[in-house]
Coordinates of C-alpha atoms and ligand atoms in Angstrom, one line a residue:
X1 CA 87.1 230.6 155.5
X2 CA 89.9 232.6 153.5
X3 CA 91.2 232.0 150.4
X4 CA 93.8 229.9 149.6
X5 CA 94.0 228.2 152.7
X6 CA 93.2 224.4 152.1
X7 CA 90.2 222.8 152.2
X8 CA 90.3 220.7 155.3
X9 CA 87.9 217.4 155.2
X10 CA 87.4 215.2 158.7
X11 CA 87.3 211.5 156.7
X12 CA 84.9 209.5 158.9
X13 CA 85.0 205.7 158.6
X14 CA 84.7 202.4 160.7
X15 CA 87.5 200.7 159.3
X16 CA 90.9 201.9 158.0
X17 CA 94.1 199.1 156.8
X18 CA 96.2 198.3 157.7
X19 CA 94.9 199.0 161.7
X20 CA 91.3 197.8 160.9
X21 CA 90.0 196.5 157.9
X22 CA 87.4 193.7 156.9
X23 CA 86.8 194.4 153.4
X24 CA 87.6 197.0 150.8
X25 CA 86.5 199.8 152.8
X26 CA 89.5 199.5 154.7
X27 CA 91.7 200.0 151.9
X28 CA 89.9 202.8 150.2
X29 CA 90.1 204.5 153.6
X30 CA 93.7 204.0 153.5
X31 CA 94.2 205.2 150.3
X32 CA 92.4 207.7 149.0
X33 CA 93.0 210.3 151.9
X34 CA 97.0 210.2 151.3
X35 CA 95.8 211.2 148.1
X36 CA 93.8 213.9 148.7
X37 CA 96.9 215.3 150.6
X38 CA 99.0 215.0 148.0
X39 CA 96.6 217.4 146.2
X40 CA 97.1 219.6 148.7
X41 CA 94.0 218.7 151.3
X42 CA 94.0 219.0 154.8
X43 CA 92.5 215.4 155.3
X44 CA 92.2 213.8 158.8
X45 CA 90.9 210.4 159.5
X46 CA 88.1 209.6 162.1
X47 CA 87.8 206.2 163.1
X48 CA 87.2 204.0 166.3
X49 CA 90.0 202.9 168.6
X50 CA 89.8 199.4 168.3
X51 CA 92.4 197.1 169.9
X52 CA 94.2 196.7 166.5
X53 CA 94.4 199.8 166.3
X54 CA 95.3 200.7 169.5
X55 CA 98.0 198.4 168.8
X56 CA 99.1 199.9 165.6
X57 CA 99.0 203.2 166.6
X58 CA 102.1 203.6 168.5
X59 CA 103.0 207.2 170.1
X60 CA 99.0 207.8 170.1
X61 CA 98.2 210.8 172.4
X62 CA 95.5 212.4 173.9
X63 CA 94.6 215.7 172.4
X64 CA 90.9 216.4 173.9
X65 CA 88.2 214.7 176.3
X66 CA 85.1 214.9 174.5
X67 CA 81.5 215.9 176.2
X68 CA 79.6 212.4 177.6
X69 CA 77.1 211.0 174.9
X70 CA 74.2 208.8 175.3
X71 CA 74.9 208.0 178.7
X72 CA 78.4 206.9 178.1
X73 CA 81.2 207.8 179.8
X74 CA 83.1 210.8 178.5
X75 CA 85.2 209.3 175.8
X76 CA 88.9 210.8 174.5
X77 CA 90.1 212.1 171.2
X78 CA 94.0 210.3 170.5
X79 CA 96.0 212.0 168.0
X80 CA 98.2 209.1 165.6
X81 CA 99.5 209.1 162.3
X82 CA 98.9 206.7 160.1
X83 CA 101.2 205.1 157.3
X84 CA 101.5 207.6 154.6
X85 CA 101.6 210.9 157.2
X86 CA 98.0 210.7 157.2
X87 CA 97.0 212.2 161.0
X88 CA 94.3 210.2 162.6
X89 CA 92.1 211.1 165.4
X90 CA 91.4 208.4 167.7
X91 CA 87.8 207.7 169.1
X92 CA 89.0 206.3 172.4
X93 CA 86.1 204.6 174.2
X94 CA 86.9 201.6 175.4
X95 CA 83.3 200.5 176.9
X96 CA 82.5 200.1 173.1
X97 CA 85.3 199.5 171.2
X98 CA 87.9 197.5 172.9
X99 CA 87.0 194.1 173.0
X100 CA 88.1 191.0 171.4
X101 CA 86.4 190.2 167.6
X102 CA 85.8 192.9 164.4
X103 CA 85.0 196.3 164.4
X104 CA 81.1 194.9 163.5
X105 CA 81.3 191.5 165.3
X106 CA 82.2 189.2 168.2
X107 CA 84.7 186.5 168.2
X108 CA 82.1 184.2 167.0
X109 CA 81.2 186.1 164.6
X110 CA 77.6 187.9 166.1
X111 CA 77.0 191.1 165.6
X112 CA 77.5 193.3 168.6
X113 CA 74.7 193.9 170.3
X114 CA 75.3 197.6 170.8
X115 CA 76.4 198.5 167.2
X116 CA 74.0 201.2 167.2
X117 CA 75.6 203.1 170.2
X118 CA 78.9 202.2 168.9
X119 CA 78.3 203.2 165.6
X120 CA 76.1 206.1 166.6
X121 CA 78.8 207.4 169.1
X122 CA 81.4 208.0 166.0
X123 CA 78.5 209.6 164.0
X124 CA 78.0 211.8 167.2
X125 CA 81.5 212.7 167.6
X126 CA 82.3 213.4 163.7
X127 CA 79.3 215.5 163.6
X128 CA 80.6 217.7 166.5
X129 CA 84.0 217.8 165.7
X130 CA 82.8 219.6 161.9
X131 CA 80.3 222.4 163.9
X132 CA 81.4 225.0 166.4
X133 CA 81.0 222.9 169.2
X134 CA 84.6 220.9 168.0
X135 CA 86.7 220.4 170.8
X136 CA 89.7 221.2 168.1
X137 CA 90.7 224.3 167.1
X138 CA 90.9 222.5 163.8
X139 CA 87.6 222.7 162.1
X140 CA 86.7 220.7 158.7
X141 CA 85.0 222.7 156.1
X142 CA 83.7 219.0 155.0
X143 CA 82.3 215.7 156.5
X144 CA 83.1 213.5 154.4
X145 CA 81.5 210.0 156.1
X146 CA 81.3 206.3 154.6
X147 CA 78.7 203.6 154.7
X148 CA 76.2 202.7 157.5
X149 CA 78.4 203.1 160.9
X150 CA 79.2 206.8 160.3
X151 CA 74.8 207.5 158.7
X152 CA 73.9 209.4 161.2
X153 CA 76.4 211.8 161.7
X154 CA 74.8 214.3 158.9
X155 CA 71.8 214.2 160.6
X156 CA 73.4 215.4 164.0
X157 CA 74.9 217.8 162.0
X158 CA 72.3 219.5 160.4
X159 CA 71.3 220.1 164.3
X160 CA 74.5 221.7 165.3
X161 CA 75.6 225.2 165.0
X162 CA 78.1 226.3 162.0
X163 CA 77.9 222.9 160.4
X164 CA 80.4 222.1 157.7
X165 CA 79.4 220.6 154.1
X166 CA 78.6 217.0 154.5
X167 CA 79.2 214.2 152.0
X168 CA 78.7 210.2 152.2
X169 CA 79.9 207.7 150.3
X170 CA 77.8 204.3 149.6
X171 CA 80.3 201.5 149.5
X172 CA 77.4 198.7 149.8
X173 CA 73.7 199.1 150.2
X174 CA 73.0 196.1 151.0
X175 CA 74.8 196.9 154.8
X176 CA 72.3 199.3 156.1
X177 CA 72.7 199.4 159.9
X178 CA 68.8 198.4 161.0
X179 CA 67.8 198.8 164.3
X180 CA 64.8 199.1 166.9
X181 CA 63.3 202.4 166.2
X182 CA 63.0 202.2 170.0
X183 CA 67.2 203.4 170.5
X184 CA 66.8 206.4 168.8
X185 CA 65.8 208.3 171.8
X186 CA 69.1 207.1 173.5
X187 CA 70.9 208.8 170.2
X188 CA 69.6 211.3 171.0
X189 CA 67.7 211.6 167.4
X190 CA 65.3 213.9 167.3
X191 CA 61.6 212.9 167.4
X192 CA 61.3 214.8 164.1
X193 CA 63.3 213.1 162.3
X194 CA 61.5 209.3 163.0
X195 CA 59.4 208.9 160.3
X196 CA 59.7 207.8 156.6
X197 CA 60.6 210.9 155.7
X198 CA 63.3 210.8 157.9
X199 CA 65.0 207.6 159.2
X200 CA 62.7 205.2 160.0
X201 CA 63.0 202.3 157.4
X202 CA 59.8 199.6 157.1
X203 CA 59.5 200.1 161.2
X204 CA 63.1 200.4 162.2
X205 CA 66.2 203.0 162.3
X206 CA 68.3 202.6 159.4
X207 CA 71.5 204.8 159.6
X208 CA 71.7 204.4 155.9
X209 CA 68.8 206.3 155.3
X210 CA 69.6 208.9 157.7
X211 CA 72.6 209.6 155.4
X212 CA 71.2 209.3 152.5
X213 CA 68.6 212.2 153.8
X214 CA 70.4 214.6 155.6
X215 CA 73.9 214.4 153.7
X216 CA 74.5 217.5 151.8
X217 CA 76.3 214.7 148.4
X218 CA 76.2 211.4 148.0
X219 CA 79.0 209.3 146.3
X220 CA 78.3 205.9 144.8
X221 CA 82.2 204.2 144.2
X222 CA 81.5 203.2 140.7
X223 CA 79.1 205.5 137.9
X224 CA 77.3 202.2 137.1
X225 CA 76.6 201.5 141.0
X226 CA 75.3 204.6 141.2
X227 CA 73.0 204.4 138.5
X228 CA 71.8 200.7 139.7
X229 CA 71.0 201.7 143.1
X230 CA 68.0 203.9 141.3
X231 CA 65.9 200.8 141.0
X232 CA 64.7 197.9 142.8
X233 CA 67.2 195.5 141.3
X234 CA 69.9 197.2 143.5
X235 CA 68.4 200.0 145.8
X236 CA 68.0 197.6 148.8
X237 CA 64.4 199.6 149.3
X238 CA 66.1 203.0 149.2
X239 CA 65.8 203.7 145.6
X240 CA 62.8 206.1 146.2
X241 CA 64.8 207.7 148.6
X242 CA 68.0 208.2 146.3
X243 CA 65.9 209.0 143.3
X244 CA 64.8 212.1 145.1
X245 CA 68.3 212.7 145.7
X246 CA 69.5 211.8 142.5
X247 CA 70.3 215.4 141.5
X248 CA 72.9 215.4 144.6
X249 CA 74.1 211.6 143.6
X250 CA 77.6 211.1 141.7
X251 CA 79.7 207.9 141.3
X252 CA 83.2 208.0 141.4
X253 CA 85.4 204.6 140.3
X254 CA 87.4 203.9 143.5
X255 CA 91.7 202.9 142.9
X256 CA 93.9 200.6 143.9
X257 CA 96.8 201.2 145.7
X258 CA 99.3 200.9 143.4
X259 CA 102.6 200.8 145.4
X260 CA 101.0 197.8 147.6
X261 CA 99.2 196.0 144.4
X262 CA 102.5 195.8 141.7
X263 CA 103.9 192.5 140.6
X264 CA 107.7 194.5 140.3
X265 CA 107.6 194.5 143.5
X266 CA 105.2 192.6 145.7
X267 CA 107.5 190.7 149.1
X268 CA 104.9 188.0 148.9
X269 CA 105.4 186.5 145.7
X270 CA 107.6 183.7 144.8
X271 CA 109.0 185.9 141.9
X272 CA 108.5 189.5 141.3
X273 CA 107.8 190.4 137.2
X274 CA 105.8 193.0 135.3
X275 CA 104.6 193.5 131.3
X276 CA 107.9 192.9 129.8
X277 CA 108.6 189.7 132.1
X278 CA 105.8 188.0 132.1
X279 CA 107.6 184.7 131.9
X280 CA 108.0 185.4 135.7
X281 CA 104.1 185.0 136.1
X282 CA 104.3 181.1 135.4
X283 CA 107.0 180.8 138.8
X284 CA 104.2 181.8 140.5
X285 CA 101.8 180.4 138.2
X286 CA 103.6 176.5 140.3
X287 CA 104.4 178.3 143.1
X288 CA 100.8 178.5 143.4
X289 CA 100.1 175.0 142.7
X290 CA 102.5 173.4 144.7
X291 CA 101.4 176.2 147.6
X292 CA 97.7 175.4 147.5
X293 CA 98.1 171.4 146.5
X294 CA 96.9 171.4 143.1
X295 CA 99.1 169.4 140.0
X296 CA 101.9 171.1 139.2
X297 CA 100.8 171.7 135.4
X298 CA 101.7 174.9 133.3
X299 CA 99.0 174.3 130.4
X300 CA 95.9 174.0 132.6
X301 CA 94.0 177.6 133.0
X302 CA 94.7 178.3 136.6
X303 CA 91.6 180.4 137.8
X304 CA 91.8 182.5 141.1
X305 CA 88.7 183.9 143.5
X306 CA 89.6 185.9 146.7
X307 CA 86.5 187.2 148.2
X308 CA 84.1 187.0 151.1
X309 CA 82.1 184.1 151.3
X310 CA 78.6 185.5 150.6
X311 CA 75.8 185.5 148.6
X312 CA 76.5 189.2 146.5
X313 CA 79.8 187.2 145.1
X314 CA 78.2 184.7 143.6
X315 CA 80.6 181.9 144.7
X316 CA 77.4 179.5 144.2
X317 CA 77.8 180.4 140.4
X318 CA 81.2 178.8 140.8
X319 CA 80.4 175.6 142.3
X320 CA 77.3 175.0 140.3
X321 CA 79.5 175.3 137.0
X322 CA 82.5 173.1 138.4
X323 CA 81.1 169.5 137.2
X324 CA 81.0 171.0 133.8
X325 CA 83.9 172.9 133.6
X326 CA 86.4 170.1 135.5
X327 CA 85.7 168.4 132.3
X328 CA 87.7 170.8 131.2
X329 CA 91.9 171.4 131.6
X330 CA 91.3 173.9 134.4
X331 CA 92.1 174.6 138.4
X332 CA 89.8 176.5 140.5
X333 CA 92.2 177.9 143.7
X334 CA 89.6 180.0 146.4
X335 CA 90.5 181.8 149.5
X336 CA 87.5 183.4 151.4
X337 CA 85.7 183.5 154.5
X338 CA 82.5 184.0 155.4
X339 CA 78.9 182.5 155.3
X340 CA 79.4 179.1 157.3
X341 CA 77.0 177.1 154.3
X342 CA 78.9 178.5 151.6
X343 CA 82.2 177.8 153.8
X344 CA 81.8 174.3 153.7
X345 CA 80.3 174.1 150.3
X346 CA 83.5 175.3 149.5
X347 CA 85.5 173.0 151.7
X348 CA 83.7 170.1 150.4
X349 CA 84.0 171.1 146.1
X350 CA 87.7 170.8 147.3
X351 CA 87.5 168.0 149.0
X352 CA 85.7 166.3 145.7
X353 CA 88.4 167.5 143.6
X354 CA 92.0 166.9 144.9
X355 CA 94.3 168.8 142.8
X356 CA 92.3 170.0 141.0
X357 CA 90.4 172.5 143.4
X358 CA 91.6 173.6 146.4
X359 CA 90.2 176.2 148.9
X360 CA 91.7 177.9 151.6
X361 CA 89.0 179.4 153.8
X362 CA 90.1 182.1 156.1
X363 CA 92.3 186.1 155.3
X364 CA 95.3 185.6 154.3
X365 CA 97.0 188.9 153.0
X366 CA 99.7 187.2 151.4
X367 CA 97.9 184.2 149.7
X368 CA 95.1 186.9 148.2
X369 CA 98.3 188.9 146.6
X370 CA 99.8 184.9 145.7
X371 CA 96.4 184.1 143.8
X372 CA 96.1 187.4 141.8
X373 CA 100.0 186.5 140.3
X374 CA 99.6 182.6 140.1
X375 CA 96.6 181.9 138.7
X376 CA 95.7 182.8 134.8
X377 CA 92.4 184.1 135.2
X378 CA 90.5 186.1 138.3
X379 CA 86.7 184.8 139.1
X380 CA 84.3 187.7 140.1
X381 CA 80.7 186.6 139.2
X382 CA 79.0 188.9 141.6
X383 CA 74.9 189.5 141.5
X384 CA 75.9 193.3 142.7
X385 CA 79.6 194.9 142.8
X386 CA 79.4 198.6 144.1
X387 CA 83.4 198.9 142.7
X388 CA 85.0 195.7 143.4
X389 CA 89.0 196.3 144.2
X390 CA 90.3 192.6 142.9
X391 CA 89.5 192.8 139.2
X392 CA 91.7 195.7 139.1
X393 CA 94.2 194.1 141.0
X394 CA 94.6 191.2 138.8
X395 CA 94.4 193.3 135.7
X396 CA 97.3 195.2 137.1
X397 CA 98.6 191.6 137.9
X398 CA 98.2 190.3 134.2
X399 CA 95.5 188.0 135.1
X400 CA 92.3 188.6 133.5
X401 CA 89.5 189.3 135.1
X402 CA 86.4 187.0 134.5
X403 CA 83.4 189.3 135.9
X404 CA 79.9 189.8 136.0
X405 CA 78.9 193.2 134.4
X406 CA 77.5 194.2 137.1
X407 CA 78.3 198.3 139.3
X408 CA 82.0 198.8 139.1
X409 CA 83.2 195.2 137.1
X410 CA 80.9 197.0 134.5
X411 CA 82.8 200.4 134.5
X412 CA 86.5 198.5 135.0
X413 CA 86.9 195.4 132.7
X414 CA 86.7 195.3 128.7
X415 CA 85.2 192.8 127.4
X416 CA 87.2 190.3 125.3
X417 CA 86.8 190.5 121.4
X418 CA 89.4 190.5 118.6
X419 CA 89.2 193.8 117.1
X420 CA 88.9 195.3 120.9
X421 CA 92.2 193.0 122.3
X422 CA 94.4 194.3 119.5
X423 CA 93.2 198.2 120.0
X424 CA 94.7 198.0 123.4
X425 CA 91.0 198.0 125.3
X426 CA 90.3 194.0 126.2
X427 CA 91.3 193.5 129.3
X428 CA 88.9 190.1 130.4
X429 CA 85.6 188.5 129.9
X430 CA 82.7 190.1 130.7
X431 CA 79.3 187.8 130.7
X432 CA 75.6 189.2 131.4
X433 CA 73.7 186.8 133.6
X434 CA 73.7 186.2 137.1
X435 CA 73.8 181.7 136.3
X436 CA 76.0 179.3 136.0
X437 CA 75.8 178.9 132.5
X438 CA 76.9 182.0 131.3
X439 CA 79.4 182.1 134.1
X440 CA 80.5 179.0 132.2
X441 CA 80.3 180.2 128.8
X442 CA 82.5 183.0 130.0
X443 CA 85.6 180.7 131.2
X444 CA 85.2 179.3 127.9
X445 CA 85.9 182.0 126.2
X446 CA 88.8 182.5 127.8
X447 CA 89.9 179.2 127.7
X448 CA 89.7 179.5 124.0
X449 CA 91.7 182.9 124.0
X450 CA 94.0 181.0 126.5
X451 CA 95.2 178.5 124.0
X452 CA 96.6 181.6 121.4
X453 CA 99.5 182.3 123.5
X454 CA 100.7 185.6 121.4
X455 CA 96.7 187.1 121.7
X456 CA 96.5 186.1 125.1
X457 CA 100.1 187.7 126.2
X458 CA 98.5 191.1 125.0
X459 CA 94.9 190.9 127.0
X460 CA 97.4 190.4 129.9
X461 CA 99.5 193.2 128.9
X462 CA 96.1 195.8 128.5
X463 CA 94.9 195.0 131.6
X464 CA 98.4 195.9 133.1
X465 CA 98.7 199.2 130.9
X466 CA 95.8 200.6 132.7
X467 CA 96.2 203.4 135.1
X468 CA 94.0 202.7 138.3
X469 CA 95.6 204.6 140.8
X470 CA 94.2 207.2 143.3
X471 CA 95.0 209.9 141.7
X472 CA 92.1 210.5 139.6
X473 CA 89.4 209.7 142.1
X474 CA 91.3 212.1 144.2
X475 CA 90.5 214.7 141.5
X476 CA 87.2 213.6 141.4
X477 CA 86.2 213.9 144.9
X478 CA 88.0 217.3 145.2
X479 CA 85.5 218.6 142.7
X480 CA 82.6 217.0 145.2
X481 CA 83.8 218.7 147.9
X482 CA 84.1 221.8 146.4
X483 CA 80.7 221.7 145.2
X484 CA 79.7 221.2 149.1
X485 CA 82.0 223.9 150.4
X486 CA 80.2 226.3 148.0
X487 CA 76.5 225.4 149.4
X488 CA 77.3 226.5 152.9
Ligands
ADP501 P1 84.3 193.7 149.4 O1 84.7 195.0 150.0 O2 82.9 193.7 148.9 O3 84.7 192.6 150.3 P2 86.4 194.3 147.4 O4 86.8 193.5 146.2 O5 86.0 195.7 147.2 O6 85.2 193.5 148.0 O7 87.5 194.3 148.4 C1 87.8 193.2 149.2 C2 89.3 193.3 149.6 O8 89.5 192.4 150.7 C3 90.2 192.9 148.5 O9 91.4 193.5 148.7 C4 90.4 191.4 148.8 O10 91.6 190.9 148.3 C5 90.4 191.3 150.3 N1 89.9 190.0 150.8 C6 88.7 189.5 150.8 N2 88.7 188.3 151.3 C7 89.9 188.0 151.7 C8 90.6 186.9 152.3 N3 89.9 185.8 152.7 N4 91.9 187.0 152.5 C9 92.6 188.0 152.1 N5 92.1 189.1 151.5 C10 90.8 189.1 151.3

């Protein structure tokens, strides 16, 4: 490697918006390697070719067959670029990857049964394309790989000649990518490497714990997630196994992107506004209302939730409180998908609660960027947030965030007090425990804070004041790769 020539990274990840995304993984993989670039990076994205993305990725072109895997037929390497001149490479299979449904699951909604060959087969291909056996004559000095679908690829690397550095990010823990110890021989994992010491996990194959082995860094996206996944609380079973890595463990607070996410100029809002126009928040504020069938009223505290419909977001919490606090002048409007139980729970508190609650279950792009500018407050009482993307968002949106201080709602939202409002640093309520009532004893505080106009004007205006772009992470992430680049 000379000097001065940039370091090139191969970003490795199952989903990438806008061609693929289910959850904030997407967006961090759109975002974050435009911004490396424009600190001078050679970044290039790795990720399946999925029918979206197939679709997307218009003028794609083969560049290289790559050597049969795992019994597979010999799949192709497409070269695309995606928005924001980021070049993509293409993992053109389409035995695995084109097929109706997510990149994780089926049109109903089940798993796939071959996720671990799917998954496995980018891990496979990332690995070789950062070792002297790439296809390319474009070689990264650094793997830089994300969550459970791309786990194993530092393992296959540390098998392969000339491997670059390799880093992986944890995004959620709680997504591990379990299977039957019984298909690593057809991964083509060695024998060595199946025990505890290695990637077997309580009896199966978790890629997680390959990754969190064999990686050369790891990268929690917030400093508190990465301190939380150190004990049992958090660590999903793997906190002995990332407390002997700790030394080799940062966190790093993900962005937003900041051109997509800003109320001056957002298409899908009813009226466009920022600190100095805030007026222009309570169009919405009804265009909201009338949108999502609640009472047209401008004094009620409007609060927002967009979010998958699971357990970690603590959208329980919400319905348990909602007796209590519909004695109270406040709306509740929810858009999320997810968990079929908690689906209809939700359906049904609407249901209960004309006008007052209404729920929209389903993704909806433009109703997720409606809700951060109409309502007043933003709901995220998660049990565990590894970063969290939406209380930034509605901070940016002057809409204070209501979150549990919990991984990255921790390390991104000031808590509420007088003497912390008028030094500039308040930007929403933060509230301790994972129940109801303290979930409820936060949105009274607000409410409270709500009804003082001129104080609650400037907790809107902090939380729009702060910087959450890319472009530190970026800086942050350079360093970590720099510190990989320098081990080989
Ligand atoms: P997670 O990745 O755990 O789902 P994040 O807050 O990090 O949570 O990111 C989720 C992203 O997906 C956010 O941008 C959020 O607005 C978006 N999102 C989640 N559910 C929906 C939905 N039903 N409709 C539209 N956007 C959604």
């Amino acid at each position: 490697m000379k000097a001065g020539k940039p370091l090139r990274v191969l970003f490795t990840t199952s989903e990438c918006a806008p061609w693929a995304k289910v959850g904030g993984l997407g967006e961090i993989s759109a975002a974050l390697p435009p911004a490396l670039r424009a600190l001078g990076l050679d970044v290039r994205v790795l990720l399946p070719c999925y029918p979206s993305v197939r679709a997307c990725a218009r003028g794609a072109r083969s560049i290289a067959t790559l050597d049969a895997e795992f019994g597979l037929p010999a799949a192709r390497l497409l070269r695309a670029t995606l928005p924001g001149e980021v070049p993509a490479l293409l993992l053109d299979c389409p035995a695995l990857y084109m097929r109706d449904g997510g990149p994780y699951v089926d049109a109903n909604g089940a798993d796939y049964a071959d996720n671990a060959l799917r998954f496995g087969l980018l891990s496979r291909v990332a690995a070789r394309l950062a070792s002297a056996g790439s296809p390319l004559r474009w070689r990264a000095d650094v793997l830089h790989c994300n969550d459970w679908p791309t786990g194993l690829a530092p393992l296959y690397l540390s098998g392969l000649p000339d491997p670059a550095g390799s880093v992986f990010s944890i995004h959620n823990l709680a997504f591990q990518g379990l299977f039957p110890l019984s298909e690593a021989g057809s991964l083509g994992i060695p024998a060595g490497a199946l025990h505890s010491d290695g990637v077997e996990f309580w009896g199966r194959l978790s890629f997680m714990k390959a990754a969190l082995r064999y990686a050369d860094r790891l990268c929690a996206v917030s400093p508190s997630y990465a301190r939380e996944i150190l004990d049992a609380e958090h660590g999903c079973g793997l906190e002995g196994v990332l407390r002997e890595r700790s030394a080799d463990l940062v966190g790093i607070l993900n962005g937003i992107d900041s051109a997509l996410w800003d109320p001056a100029s957002d298409v899908h809002l009813a009226r466009c506004y920022d600190a100095r126009s805030l007026a222009g928040k309570r169009v919405n504020k009804r265009a909201l209302q009338q949108e999502m069938g609640l009472q047209q009223n401008d004094d009620v505290l409007l609060c927002g939730m967009v979010t998958r419909l699971t357990d970690q977001k603590g959208v329980d919490l919400v319905l348990d409180a909602l007796p209590a606090l519909l004695e109270r002048p406040l709306q509740l409007a929810l858009l999320g998908t997810g968990d079929a139980a908690l689906e209809r729970a939700v359906a049904d508190a609407a249901a209960a609660a004309p006008g007052r609650v209404a729920a929209r279950i389903g993704f909806d792009e433009g109703l997720a960027h409606r809700i951060e500018a109409g309502a007043d407050v933003f709901l995220m009482p998660s049990r565990f947030e590894p970063c969290g993307l939406n209380q930034m968002y509605s901070q940016r949106y002057g809409t204070p965030p209501i979150v549990r201080a919990t991984g990255g709602l921790r390390d991104s939202v000031t808590d509420f007090s007088e003497a912390a409002v008028r030094g500039g640093e308040a930007t929403g309520f933060v509230f301790d425990e994972a129940s109801a009532d303290a979930l409820r004893g936060a949105i009274e505080r607000a409410l409270a804070v709500y009804g003082r106009p001129a104080v609650w004007r400037t907790l809107c205006r902090n939380g729009m004041a702060r910087a959450f772009g890319w472009d530190r992470p970026a800086l942050a992430y350079r360093t970590l790769y720099a510190s990989v680049r320098a081990r080989r």
